[in-house]
Every structure is written in structure tokens, then in C-alpha cells.
Coordinates of C-alpha atoms in Angstrom, one line a residue:
X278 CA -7.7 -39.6 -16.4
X279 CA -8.3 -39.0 -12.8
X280 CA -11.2 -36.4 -12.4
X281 CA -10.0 -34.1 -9.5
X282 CA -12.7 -31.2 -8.2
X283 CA -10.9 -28.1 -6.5
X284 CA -12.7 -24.8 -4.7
X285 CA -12.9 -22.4 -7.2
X286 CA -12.5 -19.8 -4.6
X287 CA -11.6 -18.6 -1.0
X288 CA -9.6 -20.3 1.2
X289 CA -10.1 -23.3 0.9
X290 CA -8.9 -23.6 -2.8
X291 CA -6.3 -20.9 -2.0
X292 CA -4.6 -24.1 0.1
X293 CA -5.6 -26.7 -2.4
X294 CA -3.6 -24.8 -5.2
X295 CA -1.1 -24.3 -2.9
X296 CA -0.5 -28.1 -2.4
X297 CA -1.3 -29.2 -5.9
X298 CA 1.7 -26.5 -7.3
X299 CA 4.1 -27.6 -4.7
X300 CA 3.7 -31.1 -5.6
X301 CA 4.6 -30.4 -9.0
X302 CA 0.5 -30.1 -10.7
X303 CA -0.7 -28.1 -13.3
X304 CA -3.0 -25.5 -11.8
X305 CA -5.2 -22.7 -13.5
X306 CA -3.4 -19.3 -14.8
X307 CA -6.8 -17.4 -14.5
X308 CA -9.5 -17.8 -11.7
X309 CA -12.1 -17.4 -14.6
X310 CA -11.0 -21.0 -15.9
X311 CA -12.5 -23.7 -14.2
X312 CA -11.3 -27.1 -16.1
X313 CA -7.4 -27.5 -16.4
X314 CA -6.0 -31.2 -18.0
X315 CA -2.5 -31.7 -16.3
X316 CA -1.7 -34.3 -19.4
X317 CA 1.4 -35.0 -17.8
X318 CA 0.0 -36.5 -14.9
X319 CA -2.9 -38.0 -16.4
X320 CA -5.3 -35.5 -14.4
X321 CA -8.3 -33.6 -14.7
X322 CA -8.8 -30.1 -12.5
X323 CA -12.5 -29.2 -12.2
X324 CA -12.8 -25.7 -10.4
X325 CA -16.3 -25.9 -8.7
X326 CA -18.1 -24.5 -5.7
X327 CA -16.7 -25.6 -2.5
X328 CA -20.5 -27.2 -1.9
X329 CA -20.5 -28.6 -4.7
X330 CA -18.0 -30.8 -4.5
X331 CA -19.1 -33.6 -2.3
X332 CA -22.3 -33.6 -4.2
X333 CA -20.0 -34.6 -7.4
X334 CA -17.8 -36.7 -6.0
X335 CA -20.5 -38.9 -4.3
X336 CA -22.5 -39.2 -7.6
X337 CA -19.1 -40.8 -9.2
X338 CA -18.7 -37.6 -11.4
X339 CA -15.6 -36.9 -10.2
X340 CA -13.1 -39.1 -8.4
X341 CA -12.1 -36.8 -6.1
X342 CA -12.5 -33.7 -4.0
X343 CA -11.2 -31.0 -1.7
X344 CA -14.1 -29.7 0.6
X345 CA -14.8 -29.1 4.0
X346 CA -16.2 -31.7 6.7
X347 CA -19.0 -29.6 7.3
X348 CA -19.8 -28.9 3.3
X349 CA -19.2 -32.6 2.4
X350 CA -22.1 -34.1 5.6
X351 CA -24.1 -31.0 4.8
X352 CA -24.5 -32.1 1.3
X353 CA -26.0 -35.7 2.8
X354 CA -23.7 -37.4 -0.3
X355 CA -22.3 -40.5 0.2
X356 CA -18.7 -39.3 -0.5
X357 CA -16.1 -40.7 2.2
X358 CA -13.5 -38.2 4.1
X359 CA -10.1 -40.5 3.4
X360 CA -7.8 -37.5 5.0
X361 CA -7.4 -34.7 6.9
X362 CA -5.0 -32.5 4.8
X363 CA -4.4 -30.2 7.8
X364 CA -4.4 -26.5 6.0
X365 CA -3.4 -23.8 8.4
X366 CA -6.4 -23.7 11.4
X367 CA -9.5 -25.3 9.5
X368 CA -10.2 -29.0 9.4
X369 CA -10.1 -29.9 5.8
X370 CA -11.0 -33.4 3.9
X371 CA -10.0 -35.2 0.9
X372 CA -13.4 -36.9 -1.0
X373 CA -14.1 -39.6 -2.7
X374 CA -16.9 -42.4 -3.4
X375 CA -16.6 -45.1 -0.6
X376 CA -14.0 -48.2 -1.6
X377 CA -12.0 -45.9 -4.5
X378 CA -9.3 -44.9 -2.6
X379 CA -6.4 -47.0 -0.1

């Protein structure tokens, strides 16, 4: 399964959630519940501190992230921005380890 990490809070998961529901995902019922399996799609949902997230993604703990620019250099990991997801007027970025993603 495809480990996924999402902002457990503010606005930056607000959009993520968004996105991932709209494109037909499996996303948590309650904001205390930070791990959701979306069997279906063959997907893992990992509800962490914005942060975080680059941190995880750079250490191969998870395939993926949504963070900020800002969050992901400020965490010095060697996670790779592969896209600007363009939420409303903040400068988002997709994460993952360098060479996993085309």
C-alpha cells in the first residue's frame, strides 16, 4: 500500500481532504483519528503534523506528503517538492523521497 501523510489540522489539511474526497479517497470521519486504510485504492492516510511530514517522507517512512515549501526546507530532509498543488493563495507541495515519483 501506498503510505500517504496528510496535515492533521488547519488549512493546509483542510485543502488536502478536500482534494483527496473529490477525487473519490477515503478520508477520516473524526479529526481525532489519525490512520485511515482506503483498501479500495490500495492507500494508507497517516494524519500527522504539518512539520512533520517532510521529516517522514524524507526518511522513506512514508511515500508521500502534503506540506508546505517552507515546512518541508525547514525540516533540512531530503524529501523532493514534485508539485505545486495550487490551494487557494498559499504555495503548497507534494513530497516524496528523490527518484519515487514521475
Amino acid at each position: 500500500m501506498l503510505k500517504v501523510a496528510i496535515p492533521n489540522k488547519g488549512i493546509l489539511s483542510e485543502a488536502a481532504i478536500a482534494m483527496l474526497k473529490e477525487a473519490g479517497y477515503a478520508t477520516r470521519r473524526d479529526t481525532k483519528d489519525l490512520h485511515v486504510v482506503d483498501s479500495e485504492n490500495r492507500i494508507e492516510f497517516f494524519y500527522l503534523r504539518p512539520r512533520d511530514i517532510a521529516t517522514y517522507v524524507g526518511s522513506g517512512s512514508l511515500d508521500a506528503g502534503f506540506t508546505g515549501l517552507d515546512l518541508m526546507l525547514d525540516s533540512r530532509s531530503s524529501a523532493e517538492s514534485v508539485a505545486d498543488l495550487g490551494f487557494g493563495a498559499s504555495t503548497f507541495r507534494f513530497a516524496a523521497p528523490v527518484g519515487s515519483f514521475k
